[in-house]
Coordinates of C-alpha atoms and ligand atoms in Angstrom, one line a residue:
M997 CA 16.1 28.8 85.4
R998 CA 16.1 32.1 86.6
F999 CA 13.6 35.4 85.8
V1000 CA 14.8 38.6 86.3
I1001 CA 12.6 41.4 85.7
H1002 CA 13.9 44.9 84.2
E1003 CA 11.5 47.7 84.4
K1004 CA 13.9 50.4 82.9
T1005 CA 13.6 51.1 79.1
G1006 CA 16.7 52.7 78.8
P1007 CA 20.6 52.7 80.1
Y1008 CA 22.1 54.0 83.1
R1009 CA 24.2 56.8 82.2
I1010 CA 27.3 57.4 84.1
K1011 CA 29.7 60.4 83.7
I1012 CA 33.3 59.6 84.3
G1013 CA 33.5 62.8 86.2
D1014 CA 31.0 61.7 88.7
V1015 CA 32.7 58.3 89.5
P1016 CA 34.3 58.0 92.9
G1017 CA 38.1 58.5 92.3
A1018 CA 37.5 61.0 89.3
D1019 CA 39.2 63.6 91.1
K1020 CA 42.7 61.9 90.4
I1021 CA 42.1 62.9 86.7
D1022 CA 43.3 66.1 85.3
S1023 CA 40.6 68.6 85.8
N1024 CA 41.3 69.7 82.2
S1025 CA 40.8 66.2 80.8
K1026 CA 37.9 65.7 78.1
L1027 CA 37.7 62.3 80.1
L1028 CA 35.7 63.7 82.7
D1029 CA 32.8 64.6 80.5
Y1030 CA 32.8 61.1 78.9
E1031 CA 29.8 59.2 79.5
I1032 CA 29.2 55.3 79.6
H1033 CA 25.8 53.7 79.3
I1034 CA 25.2 50.6 81.3
C1035 CA 22.4 48.5 80.3
A1036 CA 19.4 48.5 82.6
C1037 CA 17.1 47.0 80.1
G1038 CA 18.6 43.3 80.3
L1039 CA 18.4 42.9 76.4
S1040 CA 22.3 44.1 75.4
Q1041 CA 24.4 41.5 73.8
N1042 CA 27.1 43.5 75.1
K1043 CA 26.6 43.5 78.9
P1044 CA 27.4 45.4 80.9
F1045 CA 27.2 48.1 78.3
C1046 CA 24.2 49.5 76.4
D1047 CA 24.0 48.1 72.7
G1048 CA 20.6 50.0 72.0
S1049 CA 18.5 46.9 72.2
H1050 CA 16.4 48.8 74.7
R1051 CA 14.7 50.5 71.7
I1052 CA 12.5 47.9 71.1
T1053 CA 10.9 48.2 74.8
R1054 CA 9.8 51.8 73.8
D1055 CA 6.0 50.7 73.0
E1056 CA 6.0 48.5 76.1
E1057 CA 2.6 49.7 78.2
P1058 CA 3.4 50.4 81.9
G1059 CA 2.0 47.5 84.2
K1060 CA 2.4 44.9 81.7
V1061 CA 4.6 42.1 81.6
Y1062 CA 6.8 41.3 78.4
V1063 CA 9.2 38.5 77.8
Y1064 CA 11.8 38.5 75.1
T1065 CA 13.6 35.7 73.5
E1066 CA 17.1 35.4 72.9
N1067 CA 16.6 36.6 69.4
K1068 CA 14.7 39.4 71.0
E1069 CA 11.2 38.6 69.8
R1070 CA 8.7 39.6 72.3
V1071 CA 6.1 36.8 73.3
K1072 CA 3.3 37.1 75.4
A1073 CA 3.9 36.1 79.1
G1074 CA 1.2 33.8 79.2
H1075 CA 2.6 31.8 76.5
F1076 CA 6.2 31.9 78.0
Y1077 CA 5.5 30.8 81.7
K1078 CA 4.8 27.4 82.7
E1079 CA 2.1 26.9 85.4
Q1080 CA 3.5 27.8 88.8
E1081 CA 4.4 25.0 91.2
K1082 CA 3.3 25.4 94.8
V1083 CA 6.2 25.9 97.1
Ligands
FES2443 S1 19.7 49.8 78.1 FE1 19.7 47.7 77.7 S2 20.5 47.9 75.7 FE2 20.3 49.9 76.5

């Protein structure tokens, strides 16, 4: 089991025109303005792309830990974590 903490509550927005190698695309191409959204909240069901699931993190309070089930239900961290084993 692995716990990964995500602090962002929205995606990384990457403009195609800013990606290395974009200089090879025709400078008149509308593709250069196209933006892709990469999930940074960890909740997308379509990784690496954002699927809008981050919206459920909008009311998170700074400094608090939230845990989401696979069904995207929020549970209290204290009810989720097992007691820590000493290493
Ligand atoms: S940033 Fe994760 S679903 Fe949008």
